[in-house]
Amino acid sequence: MSSNANAGIDAGRGRFVTFEGGEGAGKSTQARLLAAALAEVGVDAATTREPGGSKTAERLREALLSGLVEPLGPAAEALVFAAARIDHVDHLIRPALASGRWVICDRFVDSTRAYQGALGNVDPSLIAALEKTAVGDCRPDLTLILDLPPETGLARAARRRGPGAVDRFEKQGPEFHEQLRRAFLAIARAEPERCAIVDADTDEATLAREIWSVVTRKLRPLRWLAARGEGAMGA
Ligand code: TYD
């Protein structure tokens, strides 16, 4: 290995990983497992979620998931998701990345593109403008799209919840979830450098191994550590 093998790696900044996909795909579990796997090799990662992740954004989450904003329509929902994202990026994501932490986020801008854009028919130029305002240059380095048949995801989500309330988006019918799946796959196809589709129709451990192999291949955590002068050169 040449001595400048790490040249060009910006190791001053952490890496930003997002999980996306339909309901019950296992995003939050896999986000936790990825953070634990990174911790084992010495990479400090914050796990967070959207909507929410910071104080004000968590309050906006309640408004969004309770259905309070729903009567105002998908464009208004997109505005409130974006408002929550501004708070989250400013108070958690950007400072963490700047300090050299990795950030693993359960849902991010692709959920707005899919739910409000593709399914809610919100004008793509509005979605793009909100994204630019809320996120700026704080874009994910890697987005893992957890893909599975909607029936499997909805059955898992129902088991997790137990009998009782479904939220604003879980209550939609099967056609909605089929379209949602197609929307996420289209996003992945449009940005293959950033996005990886992972088959989530499997057990937790198998999925975690697949995710780890994508993360090591695309983001090279050991090389990133070495470029910071922390840890041995490797994957
Ligand atoms: P959550 O309970 O976190 O769902 P899940 O476990 O499926 O991630 O609820 C988040 C819901 O909000 C989910 O149905 C997707 C939706 N959502 C949007 O519609 N737009 C967005 O920009 C985001 C971040 C989420």
PDB file of C-alpha atoms and ligand atoms in Angstrom:
ATOM      1  CA  MET A   1       0.000   0.000   0.000  1.00  0.00           C
ATOM      2  CA  SER A   2       1.511   3.357  -0.956  1.00  0.00           C
ATOM      3  CA  SER A   3       2.068   5.927   1.778  1.00  0.00           C
ATOM      4  CA  ASN A   4      -0.487   8.304   0.252  1.00  0.00           C
ATOM      5  CA  ALA A   5      -3.267   5.677   0.060  1.00  0.00           C
ATOM      6  CA  ASN A   6      -5.443   7.973   2.147  1.00  0.00           C
ATOM      7  CA  ALA A   7      -4.814  11.072   0.081  1.00  0.00           C
ATOM      8  CA  GLY A   8      -8.073  12.713  -0.916  1.00  0.00           C
ATOM      9  CA  ILE A   9     -10.055  11.272   2.006  1.00  0.00           C
ATOM     10  CA  ASP A  10     -11.711  14.115   3.899  1.00  0.00           C
ATOM     11  CA  ALA A  11     -11.402  12.586   7.334  1.00  0.00           C
ATOM     12  CA  GLY A  12     -12.036  15.874   9.156  1.00  0.00           C
ATOM     13  CA  ARG A  13     -15.727  15.367   8.575  1.00  0.00           C
ATOM     14  CA  GLY A  14     -17.773  12.340   9.618  1.00  0.00           C
ATOM     15  CA  ARG A  15     -19.835  10.337   7.160  1.00  0.00           C
ATOM     16  CA  PHE A  16     -23.591  10.666   6.771  1.00  0.00           C
ATOM     17  CA  VAL A  17     -25.637   7.488   6.233  1.00  0.00           C
ATOM     18  CA  THR A  18     -29.407   7.434   5.777  1.00  0.00           C
ATOM     19  CA  PHE A  19     -31.866   4.547   5.854  1.00  0.00           C
ATOM     20  CA  GLU A  20     -34.964   4.708   3.677  1.00  0.00           C
ATOM     21  CA  GLY A  21     -37.822   2.419   2.695  1.00  0.00           C
ATOM     22  CA  GLY A  22     -41.430   1.570   3.442  1.00  0.00           C
ATOM     23  CA  GLU A  23     -43.073   0.702   6.752  1.00  0.00           C
ATOM     24  CA  GLY A  24     -41.710  -2.263   8.729  1.00  0.00           C
ATOM     25  CA  ALA A  25     -38.527  -2.620   6.680  1.00  0.00           C
ATOM     26  CA  GLY A  26     -36.386  -2.698   9.830  1.00  0.00           C
ATOM     27  CA  LYS A  27     -34.731   0.691   9.366  1.00  0.00           C
ATOM     28  CA  SER A  28     -34.452   1.684  13.018  1.00  0.00           C
ATOM     29  CA  THR A  29     -33.127  -1.722  14.126  1.00  0.00           C
ATOM     30  CA  GLN A  30     -30.587  -1.736  11.310  1.00  0.00           C
ATOM     31  CA  ALA A  31     -29.530   1.845  12.091  1.00  0.00           C
ATOM     32  CA  ARG A  32     -28.767   0.738  15.665  1.00  0.00           C
ATOM     33  CA  LEU A  33     -26.918  -2.386  14.516  1.00  0.00           C
ATOM     34  CA  LEU A  34     -24.823  -0.345  12.086  1.00  0.00           C
ATOM     35  CA  ALA A  35     -23.857   2.116  14.836  1.00  0.00           C
ATOM     36  CA  ALA A  36     -22.822  -0.835  17.032  1.00  0.00           C
ATOM     37  CA  ALA A  37     -20.751  -2.371  14.209  1.00  0.00           C
ATOM     38  CA  LEU A  38     -19.040   0.977  13.600  1.00  0.00           C
ATOM     39  CA  ALA A  39     -18.344   1.377  17.329  1.00  0.00           C
ATOM     40  CA  GLU A  40     -16.627  -2.023  17.289  1.00  0.00           C
ATOM     41  CA  VAL A  41     -14.099  -0.825  14.735  1.00  0.00           C
ATOM     42  CA  GLY A  42     -13.655   2.481  16.584  1.00  0.00           C
ATOM     43  CA  VAL A  43     -15.964   4.826  14.663  1.00  0.00           C
ATOM     44  CA  ASP A  44     -18.234   6.992  16.819  1.00  0.00           C
ATOM     45  CA  ALA A  45     -21.685   7.324  15.217  1.00  0.00           C
ATOM     46  CA  ALA A  46     -24.799   9.197  16.324  1.00  0.00           C
ATOM     47  CA  THR A  47     -28.117   7.537  15.481  1.00  0.00           C
ATOM     48  CA  THR A  48     -31.100   9.748  14.845  1.00  0.00           C
ATOM     49  CA  ARG A  49     -34.407   9.802  12.986  1.00  0.00           C
ATOM     50  CA  GLU A  50     -36.824  11.888  10.959  1.00  0.00           C
ATOM     51  CA  PRO A  51     -39.200  13.415  11.417  1.00  0.00           C
ATOM     52  CA  GLY A  52     -37.593  14.430  14.700  1.00  0.00           C
ATOM     53  CA  GLY A  53     -34.077  13.985  16.033  1.00  0.00           C
ATOM     54  CA  SER A  54     -33.842  17.380  17.747  1.00  0.00           C
ATOM     55  CA  LYS A  55     -36.021  19.155  20.296  1.00  0.00           C
ATOM     56  CA  THR A  56     -38.217  21.280  18.056  1.00  0.00           C
ATOM     57  CA  ALA A  57     -38.265  18.664  15.298  1.00  0.00           C
ATOM     58  CA  GLU A  58     -39.629  16.074  17.764  1.00  0.00           C
ATOM     59  CA  ARG A  59     -42.522  18.414  18.538  1.00  0.00           C
ATOM     60  CA  LEU A  60     -43.208  18.825  14.833  1.00  0.00           C
ATOM     61  CA  ARG A  61     -43.086  15.018  14.533  1.00  0.00           C
ATOM     62  CA  GLU A  62     -46.023  14.772  16.917  1.00  0.00           C
ATOM     63  CA  ALA A  63     -47.995  17.215  14.779  1.00  0.00           C
ATOM     64  CA  LEU A  64     -47.182  15.286  11.590  1.00  0.00           C
ATOM     65  CA  LEU A  65     -47.808  11.734  12.811  1.00  0.00           C
ATOM     66  CA  SER A  66     -50.953  12.596  14.783  1.00  0.00           C
ATOM     67  CA  GLY A  67     -52.575  13.781  11.538  1.00  0.00           C
ATOM     68  CA  LEU A  68     -52.838  17.418  12.681  1.00  0.00           C
ATOM     69  CA  VAL A  69     -51.234  18.708   9.466  1.00  0.00           C
ATOM     70  CA  GLU A  70     -52.916  16.158   7.151  1.00  0.00           C
ATOM     71  CA  PRO A  71     -56.045  18.237   6.376  1.00  0.00           C
ATOM     72  CA  LEU A  72     -53.793  20.992   5.012  1.00  0.00           C
ATOM     73  CA  GLY A  73     -52.609  18.658   2.236  1.00  0.00           C
ATOM     74  CA  PRO A  74     -49.299  17.125   1.124  1.00  0.00           C
ATOM     75  CA  ALA A  75     -47.654  20.453   0.200  1.00  0.00           C
ATOM     76  CA  ALA A  76     -48.232  21.753   3.742  1.00  0.00           C
ATOM     77  CA  GLU A  77     -46.928  18.462   5.131  1.00  0.00           C
ATOM     78  CA  ALA A  78     -43.805  18.856   2.975  1.00  0.00           C
ATOM     79  CA  LEU A  79     -43.294  22.334   4.488  1.00  0.00           C
ATOM     80  CA  VAL A  80     -43.568  21.017   8.036  1.00  0.00           C
ATOM     81  CA  PHE A  81     -41.262  18.039   7.339  1.00  0.00           C
ATOM     82  CA  ALA A  82     -38.793  20.586   5.919  1.00  0.00           C
ATOM     83  CA  ALA A  83     -39.139  22.843   8.974  1.00  0.00           C
ATOM     84  CA  ALA A  84     -38.378  19.886  11.232  1.00  0.00           C
ATOM     85  CA  ARG A  85     -35.402  19.023   9.009  1.00  0.00           C
ATOM     86  CA  ILE A  86     -33.957  22.541   9.282  1.00  0.00           C
ATOM     87  CA  ASP A  87     -33.878  22.193  13.067  1.00  0.00           C
ATOM     88  CA  HIS A  88     -32.465  18.665  12.908  1.00  0.00           C
ATOM     89  CA  VAL A  89     -29.702  19.518  10.406  1.00  0.00           C
ATOM     90  CA  ASP A  90     -28.726  22.731  12.208  1.00  0.00           C
ATOM     91  CA  HIS A  91     -28.722  21.336  15.733  1.00  0.00           C
ATOM     92  CA  LEU A  92     -27.653  17.746  15.351  1.00  0.00           C
ATOM     93  CA  ILE A  93     -26.517  16.515  11.935  1.00  0.00           C
ATOM     94  CA  ARG A  94     -24.243  19.316  10.734  1.00  0.00           C
ATOM     95  CA  PRO A  95     -22.437  19.851  14.066  1.00  0.00           C
ATOM     96  CA  ALA A  96     -21.934  16.097  14.552  1.00  0.00           C
ATOM     97  CA  LEU A  97     -20.433  15.640  11.066  1.00  0.00           C
ATOM     98  CA  ALA A  98     -18.243  18.710  11.519  1.00  0.00           C
ATOM     99  CA  SER A  99     -16.868  17.309  14.760  1.00  0.00           C
ATOM    100  CA  GLY A 100     -15.881  14.065  13.014  1.00  0.00           C
ATOM    101  CA  ARG A 101     -18.769  11.885  14.194  1.00  0.00           C
ATOM    102  CA  TRP A 102     -20.677   9.741  11.757  1.00  0.00           C
ATOM    103  CA  VAL A 103     -24.436  10.238  11.609  1.00  0.00           C
ATOM    104  CA  ILE A 104     -26.906   7.454  10.872  1.00  0.00           C
ATOM    105  CA  CYS A 105     -30.391   8.738  10.214  1.00  0.00           C
ATOM    106  CA  ASP A 106     -33.614   6.705   9.995  1.00  0.00           C
ATOM    107  CA  ARG A 107     -35.321   8.481   7.032  1.00  0.00           C
ATOM    108  CA  PHE A 108     -34.268  11.790   5.460  1.00  0.00           C
ATOM    109  CA  VAL A 109     -34.936  13.763   2.261  1.00  0.00           C
ATOM    110  CA  ASP A 110     -35.805  10.725   0.154  1.00  0.00           C
ATOM    111  CA  SER A 111     -38.860  10.151   2.352  1.00  0.00           C
ATOM    112  CA  THR A 112     -40.105  13.621   1.429  1.00  0.00           C
ATOM    113  CA  ARG A 113     -39.394  12.921  -2.232  1.00  0.00           C
ATOM    114  CA  ALA A 114     -41.300   9.619  -2.044  1.00  0.00           C
ATOM    115  CA  TYR A 115     -44.219  10.337   0.337  1.00  0.00           C
ATOM    116  CA  GLN A 116     -44.974  13.996  -0.411  1.00  0.00           C
ATOM    117  CA  GLY A 117     -43.425  14.188  -3.910  1.00  0.00           C
ATOM    118  CA  ALA A 118     -44.175  10.923  -5.717  1.00  0.00           C
ATOM    119  CA  LEU A 119     -47.275   9.935  -3.733  1.00  0.00           C
ATOM    120  CA  GLY A 120     -48.585  13.330  -2.667  1.00  0.00           C
ATOM    121  CA  ASN A 121     -48.019  14.878  -6.102  1.00  0.00           C
ATOM    122  CA  VAL A 122     -46.256  17.896  -4.631  1.00  0.00           C
ATOM    123  CA  ASP A 123     -44.498  19.880  -7.357  1.00  0.00           C
ATOM    124  CA  PRO A 124     -40.929  18.525  -7.747  1.00  0.00           C
ATOM    125  CA  SER A 125     -39.562  22.082  -7.910  1.00  0.00           C
ATOM    126  CA  LEU A 126     -41.018  22.793  -4.448  1.00  0.00           C
ATOM    127  CA  ILE A 127     -39.561  19.540  -3.099  1.00  0.00           C
ATOM    128  CA  ALA A 128     -36.157  20.454  -4.566  1.00  0.00           C
ATOM    129  CA  ALA A 129     -36.288  24.005  -3.171  1.00  0.00           C
ATOM    130  CA  LEU A 130     -37.197  22.760   0.317  1.00  0.00           C
ATOM    131  CA  GLU A 131     -34.390  20.231   0.151  1.00  0.00           C
ATOM    132  CA  LYS A 132     -31.877  22.896  -0.813  1.00  0.00           C
ATOM    133  CA  THR A 133     -33.031  25.174   2.008  1.00  0.00           C
ATOM    134  CA  ALA A 134     -33.163  22.514   4.715  1.00  0.00           C
ATOM    135  CA  VAL A 135     -30.099  20.497   3.791  1.00  0.00           C
ATOM    136  CA  GLY A 136     -27.746  22.701   1.770  1.00  0.00           C
ATOM    137  CA  ASP A 137     -24.526  20.774   1.339  1.00  0.00           C
ATOM    138  CA  CYS A 138     -25.318  18.414   4.213  1.00  0.00           C
ATOM    139  CA  ARG A 139     -26.213  15.543   1.871  1.00  0.00           C
ATOM    140  CA  PRO A 140     -25.967  11.851   2.709  1.00  0.00           C
ATOM    141  CA  ASP A 141     -22.777  10.075   1.620  1.00  0.00           C
ATOM    142  CA  LEU A 142     -24.689   6.813   1.467  1.00  0.00           C
ATOM    143  CA  THR A 143     -28.397   5.976   1.435  1.00  0.00           C
ATOM    144  CA  LEU A 144     -29.474   2.411   2.121  1.00  0.00           C
ATOM    145  CA  ILE A 145     -32.872   1.683   0.612  1.00  0.00           C
ATOM    146  CA  LEU A 146     -34.373  -1.264   2.485  1.00  0.00           C
ATOM    147  CA  ASP A 147     -36.604  -2.960  -0.029  1.00  0.00           C
ATOM    148  CA  LEU A 148     -39.304  -5.531   0.698  1.00  0.00           C
ATOM    149  CA  PRO A 149     -42.815  -6.439  -0.470  1.00  0.00           C
ATOM    150  CA  PRO A 150     -45.333  -4.076   1.169  1.00  0.00           C
ATOM    151  CA  GLU A 151     -47.437  -6.956   2.608  1.00  0.00           C
ATOM    152  CA  THR A 152     -44.400  -8.201   4.547  1.00  0.00           C
ATOM    153  CA  GLY A 153     -43.547  -4.710   5.798  1.00  0.00           C
ATOM    154  CA  LEU A 154     -47.087  -3.874   6.846  1.00  0.00           C
ATOM    155  CA  ALA A 155     -47.467  -7.209   8.667  1.00  0.00           C
ATOM    156  CA  ARG A 156     -44.209  -6.537  10.538  1.00  0.00           C
ATOM    157  CA  ALA A 157     -45.297  -2.983  11.386  1.00  0.00           C
ATOM    158  CA  ALA A 158     -48.642  -4.300  12.691  1.00  0.00           C
ATOM    159  CA  ARG A 159     -46.890  -6.936  14.873  1.00  0.00           C
ATOM    160  CA  ARG A 160     -44.526  -4.304  16.268  1.00  0.00           C
ATOM    161  CA  ARG A 161     -47.399  -1.979  17.107  1.00  0.00           C
ATOM    162  CA  GLY A 162     -49.746  -4.597  18.485  1.00  0.00           C
ATOM    163  CA  PRO A 163     -53.502  -4.039  18.317  1.00  0.00           C
ATOM    164  CA  GLY A 164     -54.277  -0.326  18.361  1.00  0.00           C
ATOM    165  CA  ALA A 165     -53.592   2.950  16.662  1.00  0.00           C
ATOM    166  CA  VAL A 166     -51.952   3.197  13.257  1.00  0.00           C
ATOM    167  CA  ASP A 167     -50.252   6.465  12.372  1.00  0.00           C
ATOM    168  CA  ARG A 168     -51.015   8.922   9.577  1.00  0.00           C
ATOM    169  CA  PHE A 169     -49.072   6.978   6.926  1.00  0.00           C
ATOM    170  CA  GLU A 170     -49.468   3.374   8.107  1.00  0.00           C
ATOM    171  CA  LYS A 171     -53.220   3.594   7.632  1.00  0.00           C
ATOM    172  CA  GLN A 172     -52.915   3.938   3.811  1.00  0.00           C
ATOM    173  CA  GLY A 173     -53.988   0.989   1.641  1.00  0.00           C
ATOM    174  CA  PRO A 174     -51.825  -1.598  -0.207  1.00  0.00           C
ATOM    175  CA  GLU A 175     -51.687   0.372  -3.481  1.00  0.00           C
ATOM    176  CA  PHE A 176     -50.112   3.334  -1.617  1.00  0.00           C
ATOM    177  CA  HIS A 177     -47.371   1.086  -0.249  1.00  0.00           C
ATOM    178  CA  GLU A 178     -46.752  -0.534  -3.631  1.00  0.00           C
ATOM    179  CA  GLN A 179     -46.316   2.935  -5.185  1.00  0.00           C
ATOM    180  CA  LEU A 180     -44.073   3.935  -2.307  1.00  0.00           C
ATOM    181  CA  ARG A 181     -41.821   0.972  -2.990  1.00  0.00           C
ATOM    182  CA  ARG A 182     -41.602   1.946  -6.660  1.00  0.00           C
ATOM    183  CA  ALA A 183     -40.807   5.564  -5.707  1.00  0.00           C
ATOM    184  CA  PHE A 184     -37.849   4.527  -3.517  1.00  0.00           C
ATOM    185  CA  LEU A 185     -36.531   2.177  -6.211  1.00  0.00           C
ATOM    186  CA  ALA A 186     -36.756   5.006  -8.763  1.00  0.00           C
ATOM    187  CA  ILE A 187     -34.760   7.312  -6.446  1.00  0.00           C
ATOM    188  CA  ALA A 188     -32.086   4.617  -6.087  1.00  0.00           C
ATOM    189  CA  ARG A 189     -31.893   4.128  -9.837  1.00  0.00           C
ATOM    190  CA  ALA A 190     -31.578   7.891 -10.409  1.00  0.00           C
ATOM    191  CA  GLU A 191     -28.677   8.241  -7.948  1.00  0.00           C
ATOM    192  CA  PRO A 192     -26.741   4.966  -8.013  1.00  0.00           C
ATOM    193  CA  GLU A 193     -23.566   6.553  -6.604  1.00  0.00           C
ATOM    194  CA  ARG A 194     -25.294   7.572  -3.396  1.00  0.00           C
ATOM    195  CA  CYS A 195     -27.955   4.880  -3.051  1.00  0.00           C
ATOM    196  CA  ALA A 196     -27.759   1.126  -2.477  1.00  0.00           C
ATOM    197  CA  ILE A 197     -30.831  -1.099  -2.598  1.00  0.00           C
ATOM    198  CA  VAL A 198     -30.731  -3.822   0.044  1.00  0.00           C
ATOM    199  CA  ASP A 199     -33.112  -6.786   0.117  1.00  0.00           C
ATOM    200  CA  ALA A 200     -34.856  -6.440   3.497  1.00  0.00           C
ATOM    201  CA  ASP A 201     -37.065  -9.514   3.056  1.00  0.00           C
ATOM    202  CA  THR A 202     -34.761 -11.563   5.243  1.00  0.00           C
ATOM    203  CA  ASP A 203     -33.767 -12.013   8.888  1.00  0.00           C
ATOM    204  CA  GLU A 204     -32.182  -9.254  10.954  1.00  0.00           C
ATOM    205  CA  ALA A 205     -28.675 -10.742  11.102  1.00  0.00           C
ATOM    206  CA  THR A 206     -28.462 -11.446   7.366  1.00  0.00           C
ATOM    207  CA  LEU A 207     -29.638  -7.930   6.588  1.00  0.00           C
ATOM    208  CA  ALA A 208     -27.125  -6.437   9.038  1.00  0.00           C
ATOM    209  CA  ARG A 209     -24.280  -8.372   7.347  1.00  0.00           C
ATOM    210  CA  GLU A 210     -25.363  -7.172   3.907  1.00  0.00           C
ATOM    211  CA  ILE A 211     -25.541  -3.566   5.143  1.00  0.00           C
ATOM    212  CA  TRP A 212     -22.104  -3.821   6.730  1.00  0.00           C
ATOM    213  CA  SER A 213     -20.648  -5.080   3.481  1.00  0.00           C
ATOM    214  CA  VAL A 214     -22.148  -2.122   1.561  1.00  0.00           C
ATOM    215  CA  VAL A 215     -20.918   0.369   4.181  1.00  0.00           C
ATOM    216  CA  THR A 216     -17.363  -0.998   4.229  1.00  0.00           C
ATOM    217  CA  ARG A 217     -17.206  -1.107   0.427  1.00  0.00           C
ATOM    218  CA  LYS A 218     -18.583   2.396  -0.108  1.00  0.00           C
ATOM    219  CA  LEU A 219     -17.355   4.359   2.902  1.00  0.00           C
ATOM    220  CA  ARG A 220     -14.195   2.508   3.965  1.00  0.00           C
ATOM    221  CA  PRO A 221     -14.483   3.184   7.712  1.00  0.00           C
ATOM    222  CA  LEU A 222     -11.050   1.750   8.553  1.00  0.00           C
ATOM    223  CA  ARG A 223      -9.366   3.818   5.892  1.00  0.00           C
ATOM    224  CA  TRP A 224     -11.238   6.871   7.152  1.00  0.00           C
ATOM    225  CA  LEU A 225      -9.940   6.164  10.682  1.00  0.00           C
ATOM    226  CA  ALA A 226      -6.409   5.689   9.383  1.00  0.00           C
ATOM    227  CA  ALA A 227      -6.598   9.014   7.534  1.00  0.00           C
ATOM    228  CA  ARG A 228      -7.461  10.615  10.879  1.00  0.00           C
ATOM    229  CA  GLY A 229      -4.483   8.916  12.424  1.00  0.00           C
ATOM    230  CA  GLU A 230      -6.734   6.651  14.505  1.00  0.00           C
ATOM    231  CA  GLY A 231      -6.548   2.911  13.964  1.00  0.00           C
ATOM    232  CA  ALA A 232      -4.943   0.581  11.486  1.00  0.00           C
ATOM    233  CA  MET A 233      -5.199   0.717   7.723  1.00  0.00           C
ATOM    234  CA  GLY A 234      -7.651  -1.792   6.268  1.00  0.00           C
ATOM    235  CA  ALA A 235     -11.107  -2.087   4.745  1.00  0.00           C
TER     236      ALA A 235
HETATM  237  P1  TYD B   1     -42.224   6.441  11.750  1.00  0.00           P
HETATM  238  O1  TYD B   1     -43.075   5.977  12.874  1.00  0.00           O
HETATM  239  O2  TYD B   1     -40.839   6.917  12.053  1.00  0.00           O
HETATM  240  O3  TYD B   1     -42.282   5.373  10.602  1.00  0.00           O
HETATM  241  P2  TYD B   1     -41.281   4.273  10.118  1.00  0.00           P
HETATM  242  O4  TYD B   1     -41.079   3.350  11.275  1.00  0.00           O
HETATM  243  O5  TYD B   1     -41.983   3.663   8.972  1.00  0.00           O
HETATM  244  O6  TYD B   1     -40.037   5.014   9.686  1.00  0.00           O
HETATM  245  O7  TYD B   1     -43.032   7.575  11.010  1.00  0.00           O
HETATM  246  C1  TYD B   1     -42.531   8.361  10.041  1.00  0.00           C
HETATM  247  C2  TYD B   1     -43.596   8.524   8.987  1.00  0.00           C
HETATM  248  O8  TYD B   1     -43.450   9.797   8.350  1.00  0.00           O
HETATM  249  C3  TYD B   1     -43.482   7.468   7.909  1.00  0.00           C
HETATM  250  O9  TYD B   1     -44.773   6.971   7.588  1.00  0.00           O
HETATM  251  C4  TYD B   1     -42.938   8.231   6.733  1.00  0.00           C
HETATM  252  C5  TYD B   1     -43.374   9.641   6.959  1.00  0.00           C
HETATM  253  N1  TYD B   1     -42.462  10.662   6.398  1.00  0.00           N
HETATM  254  C6  TYD B   1     -42.888  11.457   5.340  1.00  0.00           C
HETATM  255  O10 TYD B   1     -44.011  11.313   4.863  1.00  0.00           O
HETATM  256  N2  TYD B   1     -42.039  12.438   4.861  1.00  0.00           N
HETATM  257  C7  TYD B   1     -40.787  12.639   5.376  1.00  0.00           C
HETATM  258  O11 TYD B   1     -40.041  13.524   4.908  1.00  0.00           O
HETATM  259  C8  TYD B   1     -40.363  11.807   6.464  1.00  0.00           C
HETATM  260  C9  TYD B   1     -39.002  12.008   7.077  1.00  0.00           C
HETATM  261  C10 TYD B   1     -41.240  10.829   6.944  1.00  0.00           C
END
